Coordinates of C-alpha atoms and ligand atoms in Angstrom, one line a residue:
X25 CA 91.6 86.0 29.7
X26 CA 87.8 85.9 29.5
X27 CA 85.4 86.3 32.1
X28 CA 83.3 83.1 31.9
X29 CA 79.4 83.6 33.3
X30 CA 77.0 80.9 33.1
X31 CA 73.4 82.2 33.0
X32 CA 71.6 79.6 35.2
X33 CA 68.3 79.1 36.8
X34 CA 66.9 75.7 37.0
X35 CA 63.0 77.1 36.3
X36 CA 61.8 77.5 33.2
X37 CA 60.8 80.3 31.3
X38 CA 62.6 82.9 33.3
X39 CA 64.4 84.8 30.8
X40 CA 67.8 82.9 30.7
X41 CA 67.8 82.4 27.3
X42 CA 66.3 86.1 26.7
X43 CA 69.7 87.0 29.2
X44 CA 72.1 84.9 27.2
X45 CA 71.6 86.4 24.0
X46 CA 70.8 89.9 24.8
X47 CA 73.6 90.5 27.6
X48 CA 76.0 88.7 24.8
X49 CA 74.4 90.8 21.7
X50 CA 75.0 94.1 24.3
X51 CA 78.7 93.4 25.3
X52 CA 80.0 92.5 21.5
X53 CA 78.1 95.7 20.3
X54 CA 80.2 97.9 23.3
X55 CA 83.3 96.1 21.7
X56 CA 84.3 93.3 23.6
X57 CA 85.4 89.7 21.8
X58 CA 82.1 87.6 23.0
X59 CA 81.4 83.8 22.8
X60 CA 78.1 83.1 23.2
X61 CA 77.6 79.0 24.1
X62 CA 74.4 77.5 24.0
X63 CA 74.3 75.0 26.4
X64 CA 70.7 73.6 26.0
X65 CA 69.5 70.5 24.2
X66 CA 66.1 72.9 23.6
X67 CA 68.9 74.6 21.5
X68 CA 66.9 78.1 21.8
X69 CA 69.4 80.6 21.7
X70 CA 71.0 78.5 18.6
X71 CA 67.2 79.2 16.3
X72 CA 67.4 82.4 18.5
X73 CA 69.9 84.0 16.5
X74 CA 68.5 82.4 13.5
X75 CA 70.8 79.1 12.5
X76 CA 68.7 76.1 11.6
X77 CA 69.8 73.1 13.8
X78 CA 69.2 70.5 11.7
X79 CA 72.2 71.9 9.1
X80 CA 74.6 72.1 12.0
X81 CA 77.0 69.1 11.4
X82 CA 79.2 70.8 14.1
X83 CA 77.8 71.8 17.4
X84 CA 78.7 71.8 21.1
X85 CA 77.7 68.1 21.3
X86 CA 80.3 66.8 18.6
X87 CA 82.9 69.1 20.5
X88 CA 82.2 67.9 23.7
X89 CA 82.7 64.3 22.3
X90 CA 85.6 65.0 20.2
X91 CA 83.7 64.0 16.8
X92 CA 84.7 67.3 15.8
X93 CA 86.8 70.5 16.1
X94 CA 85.4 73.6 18.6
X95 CA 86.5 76.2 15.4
X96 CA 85.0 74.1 13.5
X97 CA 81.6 74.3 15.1
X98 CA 82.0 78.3 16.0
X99 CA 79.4 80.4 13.8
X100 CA 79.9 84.2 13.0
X101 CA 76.5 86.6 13.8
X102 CA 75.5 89.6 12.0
X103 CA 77.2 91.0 14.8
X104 CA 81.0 91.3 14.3
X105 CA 82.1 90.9 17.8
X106 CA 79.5 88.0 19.1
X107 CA 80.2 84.2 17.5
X108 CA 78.2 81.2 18.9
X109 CA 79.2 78.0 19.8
X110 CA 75.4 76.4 18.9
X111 CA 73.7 73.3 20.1
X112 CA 71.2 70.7 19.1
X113 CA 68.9 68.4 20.4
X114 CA 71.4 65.8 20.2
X115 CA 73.1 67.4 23.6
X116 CA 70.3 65.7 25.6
X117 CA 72.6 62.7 25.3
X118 CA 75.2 64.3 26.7
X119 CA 73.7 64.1 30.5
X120 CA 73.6 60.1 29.7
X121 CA 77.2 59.6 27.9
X122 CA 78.8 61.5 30.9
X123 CA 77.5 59.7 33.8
X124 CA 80.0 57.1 34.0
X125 CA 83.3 59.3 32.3
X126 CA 86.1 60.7 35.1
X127 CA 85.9 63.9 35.7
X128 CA 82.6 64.3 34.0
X129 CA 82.2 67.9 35.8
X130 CA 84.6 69.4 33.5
X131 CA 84.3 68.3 29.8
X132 CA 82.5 71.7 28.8
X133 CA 85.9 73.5 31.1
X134 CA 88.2 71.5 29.3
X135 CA 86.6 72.2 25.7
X136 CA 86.6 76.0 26.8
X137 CA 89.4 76.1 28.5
X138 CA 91.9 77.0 25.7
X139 CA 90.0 79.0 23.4
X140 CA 89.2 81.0 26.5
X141 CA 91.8 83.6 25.8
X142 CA 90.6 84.8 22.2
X143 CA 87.1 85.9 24.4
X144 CA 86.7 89.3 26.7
X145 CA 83.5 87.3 28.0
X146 CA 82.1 83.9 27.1
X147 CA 78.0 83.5 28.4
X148 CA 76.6 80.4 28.8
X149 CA 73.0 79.9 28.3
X150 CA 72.2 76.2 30.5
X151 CA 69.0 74.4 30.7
X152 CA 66.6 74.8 33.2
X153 CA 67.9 71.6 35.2
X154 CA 70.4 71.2 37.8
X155 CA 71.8 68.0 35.6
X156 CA 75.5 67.3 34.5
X157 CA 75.2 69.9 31.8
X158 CA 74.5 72.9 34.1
X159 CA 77.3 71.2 36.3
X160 CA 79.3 71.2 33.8
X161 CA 78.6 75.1 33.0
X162 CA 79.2 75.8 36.4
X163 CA 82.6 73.7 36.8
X164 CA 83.4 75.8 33.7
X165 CA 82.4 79.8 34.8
X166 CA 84.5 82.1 37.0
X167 CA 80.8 83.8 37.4
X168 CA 76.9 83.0 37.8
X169 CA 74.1 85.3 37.2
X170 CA 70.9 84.1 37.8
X171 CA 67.9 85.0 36.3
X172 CA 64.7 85.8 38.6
X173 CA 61.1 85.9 37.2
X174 CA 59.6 87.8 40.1
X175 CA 56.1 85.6 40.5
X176 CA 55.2 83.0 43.2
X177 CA 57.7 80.2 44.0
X178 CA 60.7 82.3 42.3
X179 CA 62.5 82.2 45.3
X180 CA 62.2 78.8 46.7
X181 CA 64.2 77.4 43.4
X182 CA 66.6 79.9 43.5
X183 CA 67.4 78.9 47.1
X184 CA 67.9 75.7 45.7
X185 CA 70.6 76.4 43.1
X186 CA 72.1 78.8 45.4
X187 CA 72.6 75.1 47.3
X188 CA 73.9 73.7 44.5
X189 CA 76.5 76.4 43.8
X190 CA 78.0 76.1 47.3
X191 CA 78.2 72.5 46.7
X192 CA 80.3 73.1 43.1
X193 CA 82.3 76.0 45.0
X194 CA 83.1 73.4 47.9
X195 CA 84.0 70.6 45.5
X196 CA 84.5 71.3 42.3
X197 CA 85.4 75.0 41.4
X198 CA 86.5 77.0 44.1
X199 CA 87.0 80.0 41.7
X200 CA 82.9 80.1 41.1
X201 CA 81.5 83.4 42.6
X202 CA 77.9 84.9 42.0
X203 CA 77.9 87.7 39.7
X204 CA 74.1 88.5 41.0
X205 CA 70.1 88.4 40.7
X206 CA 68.7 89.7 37.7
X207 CA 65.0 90.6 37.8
X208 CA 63.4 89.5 34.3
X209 CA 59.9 90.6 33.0
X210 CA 59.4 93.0 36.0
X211 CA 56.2 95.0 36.0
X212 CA 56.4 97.3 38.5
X213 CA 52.9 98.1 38.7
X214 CA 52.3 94.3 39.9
X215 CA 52.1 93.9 43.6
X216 CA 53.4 90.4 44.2
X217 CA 56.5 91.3 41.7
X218 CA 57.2 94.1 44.0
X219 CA 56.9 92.0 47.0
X220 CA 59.0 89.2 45.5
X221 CA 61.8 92.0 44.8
X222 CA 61.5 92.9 48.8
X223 CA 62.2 89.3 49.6
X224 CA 64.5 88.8 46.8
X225 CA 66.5 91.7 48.0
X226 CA 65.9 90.4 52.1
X227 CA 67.2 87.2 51.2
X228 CA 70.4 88.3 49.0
X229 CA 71.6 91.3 50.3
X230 CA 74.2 93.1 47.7
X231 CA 73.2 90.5 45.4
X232 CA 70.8 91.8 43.4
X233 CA 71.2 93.7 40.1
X234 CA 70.8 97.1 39.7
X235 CA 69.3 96.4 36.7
X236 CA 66.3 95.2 36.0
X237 CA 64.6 93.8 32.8
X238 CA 61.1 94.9 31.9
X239 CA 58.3 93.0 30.2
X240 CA 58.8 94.0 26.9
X241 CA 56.9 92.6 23.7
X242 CA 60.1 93.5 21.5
X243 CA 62.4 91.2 23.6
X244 CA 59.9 88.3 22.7
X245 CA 59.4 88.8 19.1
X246 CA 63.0 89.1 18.1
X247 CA 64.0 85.6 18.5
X248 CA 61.4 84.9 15.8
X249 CA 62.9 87.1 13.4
X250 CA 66.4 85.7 14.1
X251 CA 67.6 88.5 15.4
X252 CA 68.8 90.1 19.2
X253 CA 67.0 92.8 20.4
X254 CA 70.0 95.1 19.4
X255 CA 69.4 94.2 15.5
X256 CA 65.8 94.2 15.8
X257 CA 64.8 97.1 17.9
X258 CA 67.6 99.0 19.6
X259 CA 65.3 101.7 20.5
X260 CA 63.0 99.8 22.4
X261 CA 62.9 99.2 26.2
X262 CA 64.4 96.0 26.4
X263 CA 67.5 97.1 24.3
X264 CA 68.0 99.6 26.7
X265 CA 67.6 97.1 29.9
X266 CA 70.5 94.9 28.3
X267 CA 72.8 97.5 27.4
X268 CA 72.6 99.0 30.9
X269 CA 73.0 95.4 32.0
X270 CA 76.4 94.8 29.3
X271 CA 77.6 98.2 31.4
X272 CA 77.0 97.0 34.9
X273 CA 78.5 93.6 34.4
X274 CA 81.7 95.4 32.7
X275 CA 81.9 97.1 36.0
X276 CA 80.5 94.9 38.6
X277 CA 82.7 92.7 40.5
X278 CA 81.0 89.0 41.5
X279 CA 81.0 88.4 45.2
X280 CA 81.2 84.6 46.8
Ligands
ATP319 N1 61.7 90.8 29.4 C1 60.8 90.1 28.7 N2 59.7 90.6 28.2 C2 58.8 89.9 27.5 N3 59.0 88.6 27.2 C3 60.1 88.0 27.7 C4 61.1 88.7 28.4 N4 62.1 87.8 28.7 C5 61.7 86.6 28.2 N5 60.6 86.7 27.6 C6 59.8 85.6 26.9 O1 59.5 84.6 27.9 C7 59.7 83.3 27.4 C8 60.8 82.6 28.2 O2 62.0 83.3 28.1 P1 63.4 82.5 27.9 O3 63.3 81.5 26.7 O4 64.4 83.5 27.8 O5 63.5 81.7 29.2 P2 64.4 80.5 29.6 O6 64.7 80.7 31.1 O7 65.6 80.5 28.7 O8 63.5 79.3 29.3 P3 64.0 77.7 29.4 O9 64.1 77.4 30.8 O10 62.9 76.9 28.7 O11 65.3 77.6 28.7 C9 60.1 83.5 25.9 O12 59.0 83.4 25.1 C10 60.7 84.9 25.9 O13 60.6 85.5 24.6
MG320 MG1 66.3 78.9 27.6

């Protein structure tokens, strides 16, 4: 059975995306049978690994609405172990077609729920809101691990979705635990990054990652070439942060 980990955080820009792929890319390269879901109408990690959206005929959004099969809409990567279930802008009409369904929490659970099994891990890239779709990742997860951009108001939204995952584990899925705090684009030589980590690590004792991602120029230009950092530079720093990170989550157990 996989282990199912949403990569949520509902600011922007913090490196989910950059997580998603990468941690994904690192686990199928150490062997394990990954599914990597792209969960976000922006549809980045979808052009991230190189697929054009507009020639998807079969994406997450027909799945989730039944218009078409989920193998149907699975894509293989120049990575043998990693496929993607991709996205397109079209999910934005998800959040709207839900909001009067039953049980609208757990559509994306229900679509994943059988093919779980094929899958040592499936990763879950969500948008940065705290909307039905990241609900809907978060119904669907045994795990959550949260990205954290270590600048000025980091914090305060991460106490916010740290709210919002009590909320799911009181209501809707009492199996969700928090796998942990990654740091992104840490530069260590920055004060306020290392006084955000102090607070970060204050504030969520045993929570926080030991590793942690440096700002590296190679983890931003690989999307642009279609590729994960493990195709595009495996020597470079980043590669190294998310392969440490693939072997830490192998071995990490989540905590509630
Ligand atoms: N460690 C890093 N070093 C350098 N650049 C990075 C790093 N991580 C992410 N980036 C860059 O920062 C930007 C935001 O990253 P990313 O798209 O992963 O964030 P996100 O949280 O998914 O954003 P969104 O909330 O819009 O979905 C991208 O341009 C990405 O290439
Ligand atoms: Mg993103």
């Amino acid at each position: 059975m996989a282990r199912i980990i949403a990569i949520a955080n509902q600011k922007g820009g913090v490196g989910k995306t950059t997580t998603s792929v990468n941690l994904a890319a690192s686990l199928a390269v150490m062997e394990n049978r990954v599914l990597l879901v792209d969960c976000d109408p922006q549809a980045n990690t979808t052009s991230s690994l190189g697929f054009d959206q507009q020639k998807l005929k079969s994406n997450l959004y027909t799945a989730l609405c039944g218009r078409s099969n989920f193998e149907d809409a699975l894509l293989p990567t120049a990575i043998p172990y990693l496929s993607l279930l991709p996205s397109t802008t079209d999910l934005v009409g998800m959040e709207i077609e839900l909001v009067d369904k039953m049980l609208r929490e757990y559509y994306l659970a229900d679509l994943l729920g059988p093919a779980a099994g094929n899958y040592d891990y499936v990763i879950l890239d969500c948008p940065p809101s705290l909307g039905l779709i990241t609900i809907n990742t978060l119904c669907a997860s045994h795990e959550v691990l949260i990205p954290l951009q270590c600048e000025f108001f980091a914090l305060e939204g991460i106490f916010k979705l740290m709210k919002t995952y009590e909320q799911v584990r009181k209501r809707l899925n009492k199996e969700l635990k928090i796998l942990g705090v990654l740091l992104t684009m840490y530069d260590a030589r920055n004060k306020l990054a290392r006084q955000v980590r102090a607070e970060a690590e204050r504030c969520f004792p045993g929570k926080i990652l030991e590793t942690v991602v440096p700002r590296n120029v190679r983890l931003s230009e690989a999307p642009s070439h279609g590729k994960t950092i493990i195709n595009y530079d495996i020597r470079s720093k980043g590669a190294e942060a998310y392969l440490d990170l693939a072997r830490e989550v192998v071995k990490r157990k989540a905590c509630a």
